[in-house]
XYZ file of C-alpha atoms in Angstrom:
491
model
C -0.096 0.004 0.190
C 0.719 3.762 -0.516
C 3.500 3.262 -3.101
C 1.443 4.947 -5.766
C 0.410 8.615 -5.990
C -3.073 9.380 -6.193
C -4.150 10.371 -9.894
C -6.069 13.600 -9.986
C -8.383 13.633 -13.164
C -8.238 16.568 -15.223
C -11.314 19.006 -15.326
C -13.262 19.060 -18.748
C -16.023 21.185 -19.937
C -18.838 19.910 -21.624
C -19.245 19.952 -25.557
C -17.395 18.108 -28.420
C -16.960 14.384 -28.287
C -16.483 12.095 -25.488
C -15.085 8.807 -26.570
C -15.982 5.787 -24.704
C -13.013 3.494 -25.229
C -10.445 1.054 -24.054
C -6.789 1.422 -23.006
C -4.210 -0.164 -20.731
C -4.405 0.804 -16.959
C -1.901 0.058 -14.286
C -3.617 -0.211 -11.159
C -0.557 -0.653 -8.951
C 3.194 -0.386 -9.195
C 3.379 -4.233 -8.909
C 0.695 -5.054 -11.374
C 1.187 -5.219 -14.921
C -0.820 -2.823 -17.236
C -4.543 -4.150 -17.949
C -7.284 -3.700 -20.078
C -9.626 -1.027 -18.879
C -12.241 1.425 -19.962
C -12.521 5.031 -19.501
C -14.174 8.352 -20.611
C -12.572 11.108 -23.036
C -9.008 9.387 -23.385
C -8.744 8.150 -19.540
C -7.097 4.916 -19.281
C -9.580 4.215 -16.306
C -12.621 6.269 -15.308
C -12.482 9.661 -16.962
C -11.993 13.403 -16.331
C -13.867 15.355 -13.658
C -16.520 17.134 -15.981
C -17.486 20.655 -15.129
C -20.570 22.505 -15.881
C -21.924 25.960 -14.968
C -25.572 26.121 -13.811
C -27.941 26.772 -16.590
C -25.428 26.054 -19.225
C -26.893 22.827 -21.152
C -24.377 21.874 -23.794
C -25.031 19.194 -26.215
C -22.149 16.614 -25.870
C -21.556 13.641 -28.158
C -20.598 10.240 -26.747
C -19.182 7.816 -28.935
C -18.865 4.073 -27.980
C -15.414 2.814 -29.685
C -15.221 -0.361 -27.281
C -13.899 -3.601 -28.487
C -15.059 -6.812 -27.106
C -16.273 -6.922 -23.548
C -13.354 -6.981 -20.819
C -15.502 -9.042 -18.635
C -17.234 -11.398 -21.191
C -16.595 -14.412 -19.051
C -18.571 -12.778 -16.198
C -21.635 -11.907 -18.304
C -24.573 -13.914 -17.305
C -26.700 -14.240 -20.347
C -29.880 -15.312 -18.238
C -29.860 -11.694 -16.617
C -32.635 -9.565 -17.782
C -31.471 -7.171 -20.642
C -28.338 -9.335 -21.869
C -27.820 -11.192 -24.953
C -24.674 -12.869 -26.621
C -23.963 -9.750 -28.521
C -22.904 -8.076 -25.333
C -19.879 -10.278 -25.128
C -18.335 -8.932 -28.477
C -20.177 -5.625 -29.201
C -20.805 -4.197 -25.544
C -23.553 -1.572 -25.374
C -23.343 1.523 -23.193
C -25.937 4.186 -21.696
C -24.739 7.203 -20.244
C -26.517 8.322 -16.912
C -26.060 11.608 -15.133
C -26.769 10.368 -11.656
C -28.428 13.130 -9.872
C -29.727 15.501 -12.579
C -33.201 16.496 -13.675
C -32.714 15.399 -17.244
C -35.392 14.885 -19.819
C -35.956 11.079 -20.325
C -34.168 11.079 -23.650
C -31.132 12.453 -21.940
C -31.232 10.597 -18.730
C -29.271 7.339 -19.782
C -32.263 4.874 -19.222
C -30.713 1.208 -18.693
C -32.667 0.052 -21.953
C -31.409 3.258 -24.043
C -28.505 1.630 -25.397
C -26.004 2.169 -28.246
C -23.195 -0.184 -29.334
C -19.735 0.384 -30.681
C -19.448 2.529 -33.749
C -22.455 4.559 -32.619
C -22.703 7.709 -31.058
C -25.273 9.602 -29.082
C -25.943 13.112 -28.169
C -26.740 14.057 -24.574
C -27.836 17.489 -23.307
C -27.735 17.249 -19.667
C -29.844 19.444 -17.507
C -27.359 21.771 -15.450
C -30.102 23.983 -14.154
C -29.408 23.019 -10.390
C -27.612 24.418 -7.694
C -23.825 23.711 -7.408
C -23.369 19.906 -6.611
C -21.332 16.900 -6.925
C -22.925 14.496 -9.298
C -21.353 11.496 -11.092
C -21.708 10.169 -14.675
C -21.559 6.299 -15.211
C -22.668 3.623 -17.537
C -26.194 2.169 -17.085
C -26.515 -0.634 -19.571
C -29.176 -3.068 -18.696
C -27.792 -6.388 -17.189
C -24.212 -5.022 -17.283
C -24.183 -1.873 -15.235
C -22.175 -3.401 -12.637
C -19.310 -4.869 -15.007
C -19.071 -1.680 -17.114
C -18.809 0.586 -14.043
C -16.243 -1.872 -12.521
C -14.237 -1.887 -15.748
C -13.948 2.011 -15.409
C -17.108 3.769 -16.940
C -17.740 6.217 -14.008
C -16.347 9.599 -13.135
C -17.294 12.624 -11.207
C -19.221 15.692 -12.530
C -19.260 19.002 -10.736
C -21.947 21.820 -11.283
C -20.828 25.161 -10.327
C -22.964 28.290 -9.727
C -22.649 31.832 -8.859
C -21.355 30.982 -5.234
C -19.608 27.872 -5.616
C -17.629 29.110 -8.751
C -14.518 26.747 -8.351
C -12.475 30.085 -8.679
C -9.773 31.171 -6.198
C -11.785 34.280 -5.131
C -15.134 32.236 -4.801
C -17.793 34.128 -2.488
C -18.042 30.987 -0.264
C -14.379 31.084 0.374
C -13.691 27.502 -0.370
C -10.554 25.637 -1.313
C -10.016 25.465 -5.081
C -7.671 24.654 -7.874
C -5.124 22.013 -6.538
C -6.957 22.083 -3.339
C -10.142 20.573 -4.680
C -9.778 17.043 -5.467
C -12.257 14.224 -6.241
C -11.960 10.958 -4.279
C -13.591 8.083 -6.071
C -13.526 4.974 -3.930
C -14.052 1.336 -5.226
C -13.106 -1.849 -3.913
C -11.542 -4.386 -6.389
C -9.821 -7.555 -6.731
C -7.159 -8.811 -9.349
C -5.811 -11.869 -11.412
C -1.874 -12.297 -11.119
C -1.798 -10.733 -14.619
C -2.897 -7.440 -13.446
C -6.432 -7.777 -14.723
C -9.372 -6.755 -12.402
C -11.198 -9.785 -11.533
C -14.935 -9.697 -10.707
C -15.332 -13.143 -10.199
C -15.220 -12.916 -6.394
C -17.451 -15.881 -5.115
C -16.249 -19.447 -5.868
C -19.340 -21.012 -4.543
C -21.200 -19.331 -7.657
C -20.296 -20.289 -11.467
C -18.140 -17.528 -12.893
C -20.623 -16.548 -15.727
C -23.830 -16.454 -13.009
C -24.754 -13.025 -11.507
C -23.256 -13.080 -8.025
C -25.630 -10.677 -6.363
C -22.803 -8.280 -5.554
C -19.263 -7.803 -5.458
C -16.843 -7.502 -2.499
C -13.065 -6.951 -3.486
C -9.960 -7.219 -1.091
C -8.165 -4.217 -2.001
C -9.215 -0.621 -2.247
C -8.896 1.755 -5.186
C -9.049 5.462 -5.315
C -9.278 7.244 -8.563
C -8.424 3.962 -10.185
C -5.143 3.171 -8.128
C -4.712 0.787 -5.302
C -4.114 2.075 -1.965
C -2.551 5.356 -3.119
C -0.770 8.191 -1.404
C -1.382 11.878 -1.726
C 1.360 14.449 -0.799
C -0.649 17.391 0.756
C 0.367 20.820 1.523
C -0.174 21.787 5.247
C -3.708 23.597 4.791
C -7.341 23.176 4.099
C -8.407 20.745 1.341
C -11.873 20.313 -0.420
C -12.448 16.701 -1.132
C -15.361 15.502 -3.276
C -15.862 11.871 -1.913
C -17.957 9.331 -4.078
C -18.710 5.728 -3.130
C -18.442 3.982 -6.631
C -18.539 0.521 -5.156
C -20.673 -2.473 -6.133
C -21.996 -3.425 -2.892
C -20.162 -2.144 0.024
C -20.959 0.831 2.464
C -18.059 2.433 3.896
C -17.401 4.461 7.159
C -14.406 6.476 6.767
C -12.223 7.969 9.337
C -8.684 9.244 9.681
C -5.994 7.290 11.593
C -5.197 10.097 13.827
C -9.000 10.445 14.470
C -8.689 14.042 13.358
C -11.997 15.886 12.800
C -13.185 17.306 9.589
C -16.232 19.248 8.087
C -18.936 17.940 5.932
C -20.165 20.713 3.835
C -22.514 19.038 1.185
C -24.300 16.136 0.099
C -25.429 14.445 -3.246
C -27.431 17.579 -4.457
C -25.421 20.761 -2.910
C -24.355 22.477 0.189
C -25.641 22.124 3.587
C -26.785 25.279 5.644
C -23.483 24.991 7.694
C -20.352 22.846 7.881
C -20.858 19.955 10.183
C -18.046 18.980 12.287
C -17.315 15.019 12.619
C -14.653 12.580 12.961
C -16.192 9.661 10.464
C -18.903 9.525 7.810
C -20.915 6.685 6.494
C -21.225 6.660 2.625
C -23.527 4.113 0.768
C -23.255 3.013 -2.798
C -23.688 5.973 -5.118
C -23.484 8.526 -2.191
C -21.461 11.583 -2.368
C -20.378 13.916 0.316
C -18.348 17.053 0.150
C -15.633 17.427 2.756
C -13.127 20.088 4.175
C -10.157 18.418 5.835
C -7.329 20.565 7.573
C -3.840 19.418 7.224
C -2.310 22.462 8.826
C -1.563 20.803 12.003
C 0.648 17.800 10.765
C 4.335 17.846 10.836
C 6.527 17.775 7.833
C 6.788 14.276 6.608
C 3.799 13.112 8.801
C 1.756 10.233 7.466
C -2.025 9.587 8.227
C -4.474 7.047 6.470
C -7.776 7.284 5.525
C -9.597 4.088 6.966
C -12.855 2.126 6.845
C -14.345 0.313 9.661
C -17.839 -0.583 8.153
C -18.246 -4.448 8.140
C -19.353 -5.985 5.079
C -22.919 -7.708 4.889
C -23.170 -11.021 6.627
C -23.804 -13.020 3.383
C -20.646 -11.763 1.957
C -18.768 -12.788 5.093
C -20.357 -16.301 4.864
C -18.665 -16.515 1.484
C -15.430 -15.576 2.707
C -15.326 -11.711 1.770
C -13.408 -9.580 4.518
C -13.640 -5.814 5.534
C -10.929 -3.646 3.812
C -9.851 -1.310 6.520
C -7.134 0.816 4.516
C -8.176 3.361 1.764
C -5.405 5.828 1.137
C -2.667 7.700 2.760
C -1.822 11.334 3.115
C 1.768 12.732 3.562
C 2.504 16.332 4.827
C 4.754 18.392 2.693
C 6.787 21.404 4.011
C 4.670 23.806 1.818
C 1.829 25.720 3.442
C -1.443 25.313 1.655
C -4.771 27.112 1.589
C -5.040 29.088 4.856
C -8.700 30.399 4.616
C -10.877 29.598 7.568
C -13.724 27.057 7.359
C -16.916 29.061 6.580
C -19.325 29.497 9.606
C -22.387 29.107 7.197
C -22.664 27.893 3.571
C -26.338 29.145 3.110
C -28.346 32.114 4.219
C -25.653 34.623 4.931
C -24.441 37.639 2.505
C -23.009 36.473 -0.712
C -24.553 32.705 -0.089
C -27.383 30.924 -1.641
C -30.631 30.753 0.339
C -31.131 28.291 3.166
C -32.441 24.891 2.766
C -36.204 25.188 2.663
C -38.117 23.488 5.560
C -39.769 20.162 4.891
C -43.390 20.338 3.258
C -46.472 18.215 4.302
C -46.728 15.576 1.637
C -49.792 15.403 -0.365
C -49.354 11.443 -0.760
C -47.574 8.734 1.222
C -46.231 5.584 -0.997
C -44.624 2.454 0.325
C -41.899 0.774 -1.335
C -40.741 -2.537 -0.289
C -37.114 -3.657 -0.824
C -37.089 -7.473 -0.872
C -34.710 -10.566 -0.808
C -36.409 -13.749 -2.387
C -35.333 -17.199 -3.230
C -33.736 -17.589 -6.695
C -34.364 -20.889 -8.742
C -30.554 -21.175 -9.262
C -28.701 -19.218 -6.328
C -30.382 -19.128 -2.716
C -31.389 -15.535 -1.694
C -29.952 -13.917 -4.746
C -33.353 -12.492 -6.149
C -33.828 -8.957 -5.092
C -36.841 -6.768 -6.317
C -39.014 -3.498 -5.308
C -42.664 -4.291 -4.565
C -42.364 -7.776 -5.885
C -42.275 -6.415 -9.348
C -39.951 -7.249 -12.125
C -38.419 -4.674 -14.360
C -40.773 -5.455 -17.478
C -43.753 -5.006 -15.061
C -43.287 -1.373 -15.321
C -44.755 0.937 -13.932
C -43.381 -0.124 -10.499
C -44.596 3.363 -9.325
C -46.325 6.244 -11.119
C -45.837 9.493 -9.055
C -47.694 12.517 -10.223
C -45.817 15.374 -11.712
C -45.818 18.588 -9.630
C -47.115 16.510 -6.386
C -44.883 16.293 -3.065
C -44.780 12.693 -2.043
C -43.482 10.882 0.951
C -41.840 7.663 0.025
C -41.452 5.073 2.888
C -38.645 2.526 1.873
C -39.479 -0.586 3.901
C -36.194 -2.917 3.765
C -37.137 -6.467 4.268
C -33.339 -7.565 3.113
C -30.429 -8.224 5.292
C -28.362 -5.442 4.340
C -28.064 -1.753 3.561
C -29.575 -0.915 0.261
C -28.983 2.609 -1.201
C -32.009 3.672 -3.289
C -31.434 6.255 -6.122
C -34.436 8.275 -7.744
C -33.851 9.503 -11.357
C -34.596 13.050 -12.236
C -35.216 14.270 -8.748
C -33.437 15.504 -5.647
C -35.234 14.922 -2.190
C -35.101 15.182 1.502
C -34.631 12.688 4.036
C -37.570 12.711 6.731
C -36.104 10.038 9.125
C -35.619 6.347 9.715
C -37.322 3.955 12.157
C -36.956 0.348 13.225
C -39.940 -2.021 12.463
C -40.603 -5.463 13.258
C -39.685 -7.436 10.176
C -40.830 -11.060 11.317
C -44.301 -9.687 12.302
C -44.650 -7.515 9.082
C -43.893 -10.655 6.873
C -46.027 -12.901 8.995
C -49.185 -10.943 8.865
C -48.628 -9.572 5.204
C -47.157 -12.645 3.286
C -45.659 -11.596 -0.093
C -47.049 -13.226 -3.188
C -45.603 -16.529 -4.183
C -44.519 -15.233 -7.718
C -43.111 -11.919 -8.939
C -45.419 -9.687 -10.991
C -47.954 -8.859 -8.656
C -47.459 -5.527 -6.651
C -46.812 -5.959 -3.043
C -46.211 -2.711 -1.017
C -48.267 -2.958 2.270
C -47.579 -0.303 4.972
C -45.244 -1.250 7.882
C -46.487 1.565 10.079
C -48.263 -0.882 12.427
C -45.045 -2.720 12.943
C -42.610 0.040 13.857
C -40.622 -0.191 17.113
C -41.204 2.435 19.738
C -42.833 5.877 18.756
C -39.771 8.121 17.864
C -38.342 8.332 14.452
C -34.509 8.877 14.039
C -33.974 12.199 12.223
C -31.572 12.192 9.448
C -27.972 12.679 10.507
C -26.676 16.260 10.326
C -24.507 15.320 7.508
C -27.320 14.154 5.340
C -29.624 16.949 5.990
C -29.383 18.345 2.704
C -30.508 17.598 -0.830
C -29.980 13.882 -1.714
C -30.646 11.759 -4.542
C -29.238 8.760 -3.245
C -30.194 7.442 0.370
C -28.893 4.640 2.523
C -31.876 2.217 3.592
C -30.593 0.144 6.524
C -31.955 -3.376 6.987
C -35.217 -3.674 9.257
C -35.922 -0.026 9.022
C -38.462 2.368 7.184
C -36.443 4.949 5.390
C -38.651 8.124 4.827
C -37.955 10.642 2.115
C -39.875 13.817 0.993
C -39.715 14.278 -2.725
C -41.634 16.560 -5.479
C -41.545 15.355 -8.719
C -41.242 18.143 -11.578
C -43.651 18.831 -14.259
C -42.818 18.293 -17.861
C -42.298 22.247 -18.267
C -39.554 22.106 -15.423
C -37.447 19.321 -17.225
């Protein structure tokens, strides 16, 4: 660990042509270069895309992939896959968190194969935020993202400009860095390995992937030499399955200043943060107290889900290292507020009363091949659409009832939402008195209100009390969110 320097992706504006291509990428000093995918010439992942609020510039994405680098791992029984995917892999470009028109949203069935290009016009008429752009091909999203088709996408606005003299006084330039974290596994020849569960045949869907090393920005356990000052890190969990709880080896405090959809009202001081798959958090970390040459590590102590432990997967404690240089860095103070003050955006609005309450069940069922690998929403299959039909312009409360044994992060396309809170419920009694149908295809979403434990609802953590598009739903809990669906005119 810590022998490779952290790669910092270049910034790229929208417009022109973004090639989705293949290259050789070296994940670690001691590994041979291996086949990898990336956007816009990157050997793995891509540049950090930069957009200004309201600047909706058409951008061409061209698929120049060869045969699938994980062809041996494609499950042809998986919905949406076919034999063509092994030799001419399809892609779909999804900007995770943006309120795009449907034809520009990267729907999982809206695919294009090698030799074909697609024009996307992303809707950037949103507050400054940390989004991410990733492949979303039906049946192959997990493999394509693992292969490298994922990168960060930052929206700027009049306050969070990214300039050195930005009104919020935030670190910028060399002191604003994306950290995209993914666990991986490797074959001896340096090629990333997705086959991680010997109890399941290689070309069968595994129900999730847990690696044995951690990558940040495409490097295994990297080191970042830091100036002794304040840094802004855009943190993304780009993993396949795992939730992480991050903290520093010296237990130093840091500030959380933003969530998926933008800034919090004020920085939140903490010593650790739990991040589900697809979630992003905006951090301020102060290295000014470190001695020259001092090293600290970013660590993880979130245990992986118990089914993974049963199959031999283990928690990965090490993420990356920071080494203090002699140079003094950004010396500006941490802002007292981020919203509501002079030269700042408006405060986050109070939560509205919902016009409609919707129950959404997250279920874990028996599969005819692999025990307990069939997961669904409301007992519905993808082809049983619509699973849900929200009304445009209406404020809805969604209650995610998690009957499965692990965290599941839920992402809603096209909208941002706010977390209302979470509450334990009696899973056994809920299932006993509301038995699910024996077959999929019949909607099953009974309310769990009668089965809650206690009267109090846990409010959202201060670090997640902002705009979100992805929410972590712990097992045995009801996770409640408040969301307003935009009208057609607003998209």
